[in-house]
PDB file of C-alpha atoms in Angstrom:
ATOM      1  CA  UNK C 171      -5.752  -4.941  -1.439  1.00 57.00           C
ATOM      2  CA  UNK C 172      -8.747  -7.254  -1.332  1.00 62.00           C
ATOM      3  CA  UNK C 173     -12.494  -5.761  -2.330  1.00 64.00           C
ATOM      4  CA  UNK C 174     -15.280  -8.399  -1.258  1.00 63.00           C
ATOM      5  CA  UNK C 175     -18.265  -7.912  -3.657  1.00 68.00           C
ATOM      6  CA  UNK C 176     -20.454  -9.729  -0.407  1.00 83.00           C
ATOM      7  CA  UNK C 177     -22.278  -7.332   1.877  1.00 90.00           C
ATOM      8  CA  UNK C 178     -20.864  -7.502   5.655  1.00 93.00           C
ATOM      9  CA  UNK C 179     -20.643  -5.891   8.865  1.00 92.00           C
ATOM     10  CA  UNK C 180     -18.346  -4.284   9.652  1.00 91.00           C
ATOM     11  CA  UNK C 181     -16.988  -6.532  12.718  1.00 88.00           C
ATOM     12  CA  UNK C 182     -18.027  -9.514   9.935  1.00 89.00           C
ATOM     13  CA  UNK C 183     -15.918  -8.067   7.376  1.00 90.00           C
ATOM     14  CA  UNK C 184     -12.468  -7.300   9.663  1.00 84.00           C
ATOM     15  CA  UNK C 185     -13.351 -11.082  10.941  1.00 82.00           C
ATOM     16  CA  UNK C 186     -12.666 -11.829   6.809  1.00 85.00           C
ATOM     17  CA  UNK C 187      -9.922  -9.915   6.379  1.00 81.00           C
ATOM     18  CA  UNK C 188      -8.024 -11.024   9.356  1.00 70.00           C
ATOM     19  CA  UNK C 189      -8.255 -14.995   8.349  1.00 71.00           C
ATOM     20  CA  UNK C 190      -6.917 -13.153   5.079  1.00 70.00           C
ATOM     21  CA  UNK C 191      -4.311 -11.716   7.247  1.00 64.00           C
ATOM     22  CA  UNK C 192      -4.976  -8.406   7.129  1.00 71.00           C
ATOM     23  CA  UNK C 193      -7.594  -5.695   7.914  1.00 79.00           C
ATOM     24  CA  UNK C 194     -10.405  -3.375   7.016  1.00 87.00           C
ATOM     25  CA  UNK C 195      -8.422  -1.064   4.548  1.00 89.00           C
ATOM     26  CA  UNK C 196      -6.893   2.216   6.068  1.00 87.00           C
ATOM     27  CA  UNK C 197      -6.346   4.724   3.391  1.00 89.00           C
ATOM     28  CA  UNK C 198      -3.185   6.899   4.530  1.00 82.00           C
ATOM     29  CA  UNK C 199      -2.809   9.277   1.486  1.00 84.00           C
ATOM     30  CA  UNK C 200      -4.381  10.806  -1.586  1.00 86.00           C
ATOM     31  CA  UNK C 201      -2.433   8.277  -3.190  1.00 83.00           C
ATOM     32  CA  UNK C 202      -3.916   5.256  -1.621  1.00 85.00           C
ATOM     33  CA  UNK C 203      -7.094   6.750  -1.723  1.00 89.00           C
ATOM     34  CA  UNK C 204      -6.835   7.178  -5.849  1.00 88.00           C
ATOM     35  CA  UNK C 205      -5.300   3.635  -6.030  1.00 84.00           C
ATOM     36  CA  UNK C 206      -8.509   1.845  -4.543  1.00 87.00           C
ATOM     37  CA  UNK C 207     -10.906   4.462  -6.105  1.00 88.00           C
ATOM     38  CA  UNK C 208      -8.805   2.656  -9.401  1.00 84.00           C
ATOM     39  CA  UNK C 209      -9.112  -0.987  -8.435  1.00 83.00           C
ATOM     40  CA  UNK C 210     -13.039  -0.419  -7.700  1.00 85.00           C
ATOM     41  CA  UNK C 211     -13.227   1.186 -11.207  1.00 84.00           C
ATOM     42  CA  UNK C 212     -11.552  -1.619 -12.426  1.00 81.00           C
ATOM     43  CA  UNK C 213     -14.294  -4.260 -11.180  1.00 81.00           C
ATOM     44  CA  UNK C 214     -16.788  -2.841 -13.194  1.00 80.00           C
ATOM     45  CA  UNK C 215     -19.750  -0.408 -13.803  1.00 79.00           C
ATOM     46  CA  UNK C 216     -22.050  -1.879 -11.274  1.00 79.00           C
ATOM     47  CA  UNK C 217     -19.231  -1.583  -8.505  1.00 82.00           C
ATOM     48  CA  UNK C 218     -18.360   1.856  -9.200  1.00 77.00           C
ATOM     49  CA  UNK C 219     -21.169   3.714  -7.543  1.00 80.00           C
ATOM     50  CA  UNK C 220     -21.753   1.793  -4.571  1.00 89.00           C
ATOM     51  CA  UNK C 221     -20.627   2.321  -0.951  1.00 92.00           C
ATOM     52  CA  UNK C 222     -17.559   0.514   0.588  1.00 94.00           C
ATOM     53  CA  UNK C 223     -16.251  -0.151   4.142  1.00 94.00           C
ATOM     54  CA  UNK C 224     -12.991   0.837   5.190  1.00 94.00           C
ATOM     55  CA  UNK C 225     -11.523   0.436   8.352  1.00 90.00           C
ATOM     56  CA  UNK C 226     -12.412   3.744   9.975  1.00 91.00           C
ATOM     57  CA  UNK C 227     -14.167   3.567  13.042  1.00 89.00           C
ATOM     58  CA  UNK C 228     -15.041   6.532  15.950  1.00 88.00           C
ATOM     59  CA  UNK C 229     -13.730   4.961  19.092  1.00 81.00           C
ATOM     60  CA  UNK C 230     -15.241   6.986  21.721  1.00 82.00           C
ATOM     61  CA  UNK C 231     -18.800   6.721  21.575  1.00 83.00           C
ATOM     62  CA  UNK C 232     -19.136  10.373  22.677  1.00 86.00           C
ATOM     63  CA  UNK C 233     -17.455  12.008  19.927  1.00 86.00           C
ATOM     64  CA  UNK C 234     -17.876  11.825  16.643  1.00 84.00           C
ATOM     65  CA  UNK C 235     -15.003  12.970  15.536  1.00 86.00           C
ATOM     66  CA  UNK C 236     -13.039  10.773  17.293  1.00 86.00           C
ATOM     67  CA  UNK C 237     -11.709   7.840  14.912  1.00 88.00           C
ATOM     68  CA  UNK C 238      -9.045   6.241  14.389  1.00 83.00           C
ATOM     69  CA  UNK C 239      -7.712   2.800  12.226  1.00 83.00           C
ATOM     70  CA  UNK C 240      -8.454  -0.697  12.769  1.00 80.00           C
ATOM     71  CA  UNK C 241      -5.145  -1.581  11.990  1.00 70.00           C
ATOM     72  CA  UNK C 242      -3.247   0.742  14.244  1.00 62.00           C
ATOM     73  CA  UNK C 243      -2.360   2.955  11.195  1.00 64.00           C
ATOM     74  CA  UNK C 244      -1.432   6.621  12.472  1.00 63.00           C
ATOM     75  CA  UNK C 245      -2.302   9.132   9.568  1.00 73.00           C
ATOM     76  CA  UNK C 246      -4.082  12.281   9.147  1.00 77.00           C
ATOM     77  CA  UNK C 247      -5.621  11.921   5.771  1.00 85.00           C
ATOM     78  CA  UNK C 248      -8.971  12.177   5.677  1.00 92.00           C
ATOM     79  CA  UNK C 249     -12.135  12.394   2.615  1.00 94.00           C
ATOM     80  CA  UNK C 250     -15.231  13.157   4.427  1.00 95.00           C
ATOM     81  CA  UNK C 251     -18.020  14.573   2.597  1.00 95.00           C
ATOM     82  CA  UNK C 252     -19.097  18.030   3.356  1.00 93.00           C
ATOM     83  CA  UNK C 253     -21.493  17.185   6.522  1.00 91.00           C
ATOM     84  CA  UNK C 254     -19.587  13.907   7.630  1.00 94.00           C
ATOM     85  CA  UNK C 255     -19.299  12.566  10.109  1.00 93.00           C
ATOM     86  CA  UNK C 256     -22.590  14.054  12.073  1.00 92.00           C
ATOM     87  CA  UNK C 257     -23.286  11.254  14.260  1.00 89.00           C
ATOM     88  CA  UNK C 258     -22.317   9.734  17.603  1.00 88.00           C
ATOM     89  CA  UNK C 259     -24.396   6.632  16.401  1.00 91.00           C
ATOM     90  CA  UNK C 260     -22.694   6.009  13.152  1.00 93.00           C
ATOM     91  CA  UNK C 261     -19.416   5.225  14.214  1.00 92.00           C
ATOM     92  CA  UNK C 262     -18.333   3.209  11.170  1.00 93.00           C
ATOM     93  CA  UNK C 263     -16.866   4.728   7.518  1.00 96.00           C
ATOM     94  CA  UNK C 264     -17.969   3.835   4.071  1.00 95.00           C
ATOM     95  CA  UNK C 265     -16.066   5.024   1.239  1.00 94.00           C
ATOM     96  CA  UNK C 266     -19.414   6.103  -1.204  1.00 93.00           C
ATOM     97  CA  UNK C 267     -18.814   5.657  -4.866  1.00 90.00           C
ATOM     98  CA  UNK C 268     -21.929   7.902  -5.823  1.00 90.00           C
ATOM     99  CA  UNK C 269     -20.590  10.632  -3.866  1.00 92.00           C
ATOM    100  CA  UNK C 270     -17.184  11.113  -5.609  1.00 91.00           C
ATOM    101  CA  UNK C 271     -15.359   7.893  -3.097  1.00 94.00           C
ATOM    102  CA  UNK C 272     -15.864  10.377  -0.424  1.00 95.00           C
ATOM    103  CA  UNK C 273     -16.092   8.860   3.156  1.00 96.00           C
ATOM    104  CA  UNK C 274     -19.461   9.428   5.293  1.00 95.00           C
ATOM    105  CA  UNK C 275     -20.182   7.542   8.627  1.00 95.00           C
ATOM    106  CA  UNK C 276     -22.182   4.948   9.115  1.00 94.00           C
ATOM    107  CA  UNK C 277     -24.076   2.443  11.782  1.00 94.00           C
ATOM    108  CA  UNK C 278     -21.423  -0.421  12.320  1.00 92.00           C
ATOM    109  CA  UNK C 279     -24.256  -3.259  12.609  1.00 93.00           C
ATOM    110  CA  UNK C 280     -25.652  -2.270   8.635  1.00 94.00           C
ATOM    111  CA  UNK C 281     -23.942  -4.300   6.037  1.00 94.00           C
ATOM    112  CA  UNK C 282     -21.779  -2.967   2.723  1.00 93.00           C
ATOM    113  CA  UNK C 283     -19.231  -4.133   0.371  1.00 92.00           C
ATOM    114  CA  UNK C 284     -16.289  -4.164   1.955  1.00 92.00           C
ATOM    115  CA  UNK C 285     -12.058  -3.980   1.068  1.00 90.00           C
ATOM    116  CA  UNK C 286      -9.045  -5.614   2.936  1.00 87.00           C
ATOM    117  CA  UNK C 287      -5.709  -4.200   2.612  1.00 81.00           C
ATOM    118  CA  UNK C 288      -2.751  -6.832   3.130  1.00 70.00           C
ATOM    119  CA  UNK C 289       0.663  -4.674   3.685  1.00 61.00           C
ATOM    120  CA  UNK C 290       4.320  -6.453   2.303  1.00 52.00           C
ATOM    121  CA  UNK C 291       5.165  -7.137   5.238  1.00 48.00           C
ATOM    122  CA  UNK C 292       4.800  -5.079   8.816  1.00 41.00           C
ATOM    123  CA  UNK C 293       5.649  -1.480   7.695  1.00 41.00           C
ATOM    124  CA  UNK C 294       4.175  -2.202   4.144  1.00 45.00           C
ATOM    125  CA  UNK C 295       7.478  -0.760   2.425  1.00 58.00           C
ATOM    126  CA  UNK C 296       8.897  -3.692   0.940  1.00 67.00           C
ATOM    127  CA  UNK C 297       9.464  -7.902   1.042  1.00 74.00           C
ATOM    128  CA  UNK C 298      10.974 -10.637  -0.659  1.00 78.00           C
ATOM    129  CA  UNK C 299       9.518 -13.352  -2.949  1.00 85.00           C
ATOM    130  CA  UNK C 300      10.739 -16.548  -3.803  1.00 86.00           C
ATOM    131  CA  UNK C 301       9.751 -16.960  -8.166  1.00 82.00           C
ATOM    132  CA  UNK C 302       9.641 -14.652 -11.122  1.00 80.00           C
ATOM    133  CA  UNK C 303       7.000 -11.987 -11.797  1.00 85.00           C
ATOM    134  CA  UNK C 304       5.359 -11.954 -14.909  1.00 81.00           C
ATOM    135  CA  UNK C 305       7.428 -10.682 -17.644  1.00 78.00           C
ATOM    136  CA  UNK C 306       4.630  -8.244 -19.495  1.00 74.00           C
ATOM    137  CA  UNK C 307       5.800  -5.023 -18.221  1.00 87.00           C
ATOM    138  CA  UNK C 308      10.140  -5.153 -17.541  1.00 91.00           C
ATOM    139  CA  UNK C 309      12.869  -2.963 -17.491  1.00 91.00           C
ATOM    140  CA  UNK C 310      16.061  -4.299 -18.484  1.00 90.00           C
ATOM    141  CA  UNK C 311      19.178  -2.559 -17.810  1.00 88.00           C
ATOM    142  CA  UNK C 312      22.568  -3.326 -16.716  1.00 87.00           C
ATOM    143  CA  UNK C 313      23.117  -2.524 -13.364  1.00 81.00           C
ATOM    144  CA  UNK C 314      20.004  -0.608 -12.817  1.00 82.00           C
ATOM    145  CA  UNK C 315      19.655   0.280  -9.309  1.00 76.00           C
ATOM    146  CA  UNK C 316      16.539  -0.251  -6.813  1.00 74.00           C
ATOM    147  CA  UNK C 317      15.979   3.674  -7.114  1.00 71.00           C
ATOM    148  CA  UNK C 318      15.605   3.854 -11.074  1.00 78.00           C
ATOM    149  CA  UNK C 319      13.256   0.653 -10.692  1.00 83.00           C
ATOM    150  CA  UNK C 320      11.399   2.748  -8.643  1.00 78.00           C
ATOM    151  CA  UNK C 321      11.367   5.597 -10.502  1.00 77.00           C
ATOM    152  CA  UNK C 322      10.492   3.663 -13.524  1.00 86.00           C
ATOM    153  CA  UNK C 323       7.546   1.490 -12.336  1.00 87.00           C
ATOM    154  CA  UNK C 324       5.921   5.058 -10.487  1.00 80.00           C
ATOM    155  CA  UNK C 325       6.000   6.627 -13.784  1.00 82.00           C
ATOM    156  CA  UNK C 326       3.894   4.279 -15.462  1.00 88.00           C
ATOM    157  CA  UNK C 327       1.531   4.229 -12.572  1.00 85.00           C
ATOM    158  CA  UNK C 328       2.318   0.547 -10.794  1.00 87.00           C
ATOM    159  CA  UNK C 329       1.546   0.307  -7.395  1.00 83.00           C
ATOM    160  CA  UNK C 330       4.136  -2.330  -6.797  1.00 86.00           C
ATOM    161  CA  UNK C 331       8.057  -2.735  -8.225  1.00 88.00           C
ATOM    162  CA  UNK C 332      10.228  -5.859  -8.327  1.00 89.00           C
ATOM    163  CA  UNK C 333      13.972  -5.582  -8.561  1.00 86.00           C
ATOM    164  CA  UNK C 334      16.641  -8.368  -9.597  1.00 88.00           C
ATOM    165  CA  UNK C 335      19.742  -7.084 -10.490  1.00 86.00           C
ATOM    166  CA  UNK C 336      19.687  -5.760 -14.028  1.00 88.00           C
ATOM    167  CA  UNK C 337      16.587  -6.022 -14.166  1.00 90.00           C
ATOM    168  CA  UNK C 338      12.968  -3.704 -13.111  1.00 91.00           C
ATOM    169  CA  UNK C 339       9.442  -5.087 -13.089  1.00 92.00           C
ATOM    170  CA  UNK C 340       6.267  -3.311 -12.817  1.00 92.00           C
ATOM    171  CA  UNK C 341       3.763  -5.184 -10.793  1.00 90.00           C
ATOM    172  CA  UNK C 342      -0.326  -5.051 -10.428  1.00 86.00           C
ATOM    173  CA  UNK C 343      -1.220  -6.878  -6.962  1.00 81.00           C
ATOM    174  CA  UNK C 344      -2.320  -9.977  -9.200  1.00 79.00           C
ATOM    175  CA  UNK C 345       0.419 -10.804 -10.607  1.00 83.00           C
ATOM    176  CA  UNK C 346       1.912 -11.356  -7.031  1.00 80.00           C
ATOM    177  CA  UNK C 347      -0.535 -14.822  -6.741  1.00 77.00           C
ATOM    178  CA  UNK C 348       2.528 -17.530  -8.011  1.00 80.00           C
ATOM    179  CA  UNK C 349       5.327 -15.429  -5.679  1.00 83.00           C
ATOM    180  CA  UNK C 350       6.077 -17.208  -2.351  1.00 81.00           C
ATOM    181  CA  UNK C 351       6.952 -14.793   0.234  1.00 75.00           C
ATOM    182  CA  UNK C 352      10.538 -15.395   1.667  1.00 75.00           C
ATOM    183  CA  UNK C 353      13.046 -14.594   4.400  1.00 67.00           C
ATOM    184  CA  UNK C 354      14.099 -11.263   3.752  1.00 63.00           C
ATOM    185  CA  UNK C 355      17.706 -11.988   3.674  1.00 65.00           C
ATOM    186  CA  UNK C 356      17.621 -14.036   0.617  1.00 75.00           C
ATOM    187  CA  UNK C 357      16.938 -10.939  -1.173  1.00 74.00           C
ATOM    188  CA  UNK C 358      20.139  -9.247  -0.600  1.00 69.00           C
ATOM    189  CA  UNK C 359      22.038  -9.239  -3.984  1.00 65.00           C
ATOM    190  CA  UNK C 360      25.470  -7.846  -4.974  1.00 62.00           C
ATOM    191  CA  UNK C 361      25.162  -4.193  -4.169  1.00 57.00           C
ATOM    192  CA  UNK C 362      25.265  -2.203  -0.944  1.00 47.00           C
ATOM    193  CA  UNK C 363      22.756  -1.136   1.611  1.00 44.00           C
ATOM    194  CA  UNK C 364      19.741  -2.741   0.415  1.00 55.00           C
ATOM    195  CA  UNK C 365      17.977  -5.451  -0.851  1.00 65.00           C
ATOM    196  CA  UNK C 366      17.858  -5.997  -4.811  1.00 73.00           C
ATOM    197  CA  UNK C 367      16.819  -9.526  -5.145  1.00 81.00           C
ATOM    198  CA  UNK C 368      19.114 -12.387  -6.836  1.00 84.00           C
ATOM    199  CA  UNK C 369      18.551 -15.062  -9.589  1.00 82.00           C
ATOM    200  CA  UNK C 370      15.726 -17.033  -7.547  1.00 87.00           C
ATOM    201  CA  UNK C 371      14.285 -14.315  -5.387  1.00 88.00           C
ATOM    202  CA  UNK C 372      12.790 -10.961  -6.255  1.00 89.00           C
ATOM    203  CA  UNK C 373      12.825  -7.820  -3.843  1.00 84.00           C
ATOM    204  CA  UNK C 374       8.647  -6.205  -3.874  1.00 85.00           C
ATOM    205  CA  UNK C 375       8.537  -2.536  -2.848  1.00 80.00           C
ATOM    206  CA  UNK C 376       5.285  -1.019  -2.650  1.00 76.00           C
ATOM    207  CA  UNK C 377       5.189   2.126  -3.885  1.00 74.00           C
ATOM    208  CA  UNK C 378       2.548   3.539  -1.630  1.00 65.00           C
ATOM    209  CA  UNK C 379       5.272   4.094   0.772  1.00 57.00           C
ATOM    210  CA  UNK C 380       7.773   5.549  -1.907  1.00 50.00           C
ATOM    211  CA  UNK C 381       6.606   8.732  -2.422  1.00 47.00           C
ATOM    212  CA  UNK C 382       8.542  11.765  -2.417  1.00 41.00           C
ATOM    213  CA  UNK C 383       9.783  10.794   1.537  1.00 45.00           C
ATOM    214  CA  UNK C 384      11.104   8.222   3.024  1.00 51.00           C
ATOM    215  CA  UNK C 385      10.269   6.893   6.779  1.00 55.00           C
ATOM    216  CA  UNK C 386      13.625   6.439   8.118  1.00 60.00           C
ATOM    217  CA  UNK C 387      16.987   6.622   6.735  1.00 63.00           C
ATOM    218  CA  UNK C 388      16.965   2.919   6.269  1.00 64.00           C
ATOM    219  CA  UNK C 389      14.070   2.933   4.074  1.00 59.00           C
ATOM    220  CA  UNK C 390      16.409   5.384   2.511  1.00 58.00           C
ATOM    221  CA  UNK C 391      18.950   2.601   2.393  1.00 58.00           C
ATOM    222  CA  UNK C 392      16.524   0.479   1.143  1.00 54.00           C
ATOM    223  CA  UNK C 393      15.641   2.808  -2.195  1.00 51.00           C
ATOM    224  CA  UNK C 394      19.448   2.462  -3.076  1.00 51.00           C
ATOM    225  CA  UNK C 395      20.483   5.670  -1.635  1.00 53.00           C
ATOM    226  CA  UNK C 396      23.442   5.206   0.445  1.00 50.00           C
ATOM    227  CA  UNK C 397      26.024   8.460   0.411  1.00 48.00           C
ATOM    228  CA  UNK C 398      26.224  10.757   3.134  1.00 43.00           C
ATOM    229  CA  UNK C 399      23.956  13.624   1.938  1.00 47.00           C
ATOM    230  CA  UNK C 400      20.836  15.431   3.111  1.00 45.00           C
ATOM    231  CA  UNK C 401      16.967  13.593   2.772  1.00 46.00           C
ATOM    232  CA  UNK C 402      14.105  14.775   3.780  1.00 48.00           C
ATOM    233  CA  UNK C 403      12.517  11.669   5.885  1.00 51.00           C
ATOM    234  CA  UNK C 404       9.184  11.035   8.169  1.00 51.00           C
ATOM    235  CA  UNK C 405       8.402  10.501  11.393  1.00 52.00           C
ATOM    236  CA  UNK C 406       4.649  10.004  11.747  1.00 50.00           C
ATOM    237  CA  UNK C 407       3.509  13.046  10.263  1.00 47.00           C
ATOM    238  CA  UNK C 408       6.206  15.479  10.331  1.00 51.00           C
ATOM    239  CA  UNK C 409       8.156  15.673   8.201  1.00 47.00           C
ATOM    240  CA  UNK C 410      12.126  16.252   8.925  1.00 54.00           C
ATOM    241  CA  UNK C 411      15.457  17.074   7.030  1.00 51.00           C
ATOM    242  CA  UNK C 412      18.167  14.497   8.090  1.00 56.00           C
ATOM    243  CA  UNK C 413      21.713  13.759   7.555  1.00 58.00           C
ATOM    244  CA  UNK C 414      21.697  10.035   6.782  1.00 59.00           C
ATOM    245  CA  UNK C 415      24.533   7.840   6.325  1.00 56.00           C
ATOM    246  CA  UNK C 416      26.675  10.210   7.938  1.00 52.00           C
ATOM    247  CA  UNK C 417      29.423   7.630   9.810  1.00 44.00           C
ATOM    248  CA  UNK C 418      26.707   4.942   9.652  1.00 37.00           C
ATOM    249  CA  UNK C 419      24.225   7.310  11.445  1.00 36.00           C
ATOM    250  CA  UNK C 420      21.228   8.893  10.727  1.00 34.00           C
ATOM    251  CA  UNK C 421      21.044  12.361  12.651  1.00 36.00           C
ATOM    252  CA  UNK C 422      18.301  14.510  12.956  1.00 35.00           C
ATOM    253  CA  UNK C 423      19.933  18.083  10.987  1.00 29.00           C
ATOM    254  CA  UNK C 424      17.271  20.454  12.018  1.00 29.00           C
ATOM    255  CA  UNK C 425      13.313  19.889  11.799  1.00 27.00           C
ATOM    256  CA  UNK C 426      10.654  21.270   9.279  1.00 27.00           C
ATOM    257  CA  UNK C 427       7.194  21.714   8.482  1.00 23.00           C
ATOM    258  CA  UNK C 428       5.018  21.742   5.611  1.00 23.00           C
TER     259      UNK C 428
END
């Protein structure tokens, strides 16, 4: 994630964070939502209380409830203040820090401050990284698997967790700025159905989409779960209980809602 401190519009500012390869920031959980209300905080006083844009916009001009993501994202979540939106001709979102970061619409041509959101990789779970993270904040253990990394690193409130076998490290996005992304293959170490980096590359999950579900029985995979059991997984926004793993298949057991 990327917060510009340089008033734009909002077509001005998705221009930005596009040459920055990515886009206006969607905001898919209460967890996203309380990890840039964090990284605002962290800028300072004089950032704090100030309206943001996000990438929010009503697409059908008629209805103004109508929005969806700039960057294709499909989620639900949504922090509108009380009365918002309320207009047809206010089709963009700001994310107002002297309203408790609640979202309110707003006219698309006015200009804010403005945050980018840069994903992993396509499905923003996880990537590999040519380098070493910084060493401040590691978890050294033999054989520690990419599941206890997680585990470990979401406890102490990082966003982001590197794995290398044996050993866990707990990321900030800043410390990613002297890793060199890499083919994903390089980071498959010595262990089974997933990727747990080696001696020169180190495996990134972001822990956004590590919550208490997974997206897919390969993301399950992917967190170092790999026994034929019972998960409960995603699929857009239902959630479902599946038999993963189960002769190399993931089969759909029987489907619930919360």
């Amino acid at each position: 994630m990327f917060a510009d401190n340089n008033q734009q519009k909002f077509e001005d500012a998705q221009e930005i964070c596009y040459k920055m390869g990515g886009f206006l920031a969607s905001i898919r959980n209460s967890q996203e939502q309380g990890f840039i209300i964090k990284t605002i905080q962290g800028m300072g006083s004089s950032f704090s209380r100030v309206r943001w844009l996000i990438g929010l916009y009503q697409y059908d001009p008629t209805d103004n409830k109508a929005y969806r993501w700039i960057d294709g994202s499909v989620s639900s979540f949504r922090n509108w203040m009380p009365t918002q939106p309320n207009s047809v001709y206010e089709r963009c979102t700001l994310l107002d820090g002297s309203n408790g970061y609640k979202w309110r619409d707003e006219i698309c041509s006015n200009r804010a401050l403005f945050i980018c959101r840069k994903d992993l990789e396509e499905n923003g779970s996880m990537n590999c990284f040519k380098g070493q993270p910084p060493t401040h904040q590691i978890f050294e253990k033999k054989g520690i698997s990419v599941t206890e990394c997680l585990e470990h690193c979401r406890g102490l409130g990082f966003p982001l967790a590197g794995s290398v076998p044996d050993k866990c490290y707990c990321l900030q996005p800043d410390n990613m700025n002297k890793l060199e992304i890499a083919a994903r293959l390089e980071c498959n170490g010595n262990c089974q159905n997933q990727h747990c980096g080696n001696k020169n590359f180190v495996t990134i999950y972001n822990l956004t989409f590590y919550t208490d579900t997974a997206e897919s029985c390969d993301d399950l995979s992917q967190l170092g779960l790999s026994n034929p059991s019972t998960y409960v997984t995603k699929s857009g926004e239902e959630e479902k209980v599946q038999n993963c793993f189960s002769d190399g298949l993931c089969e759909n057991k029987k489907e619930e809602y919360w």
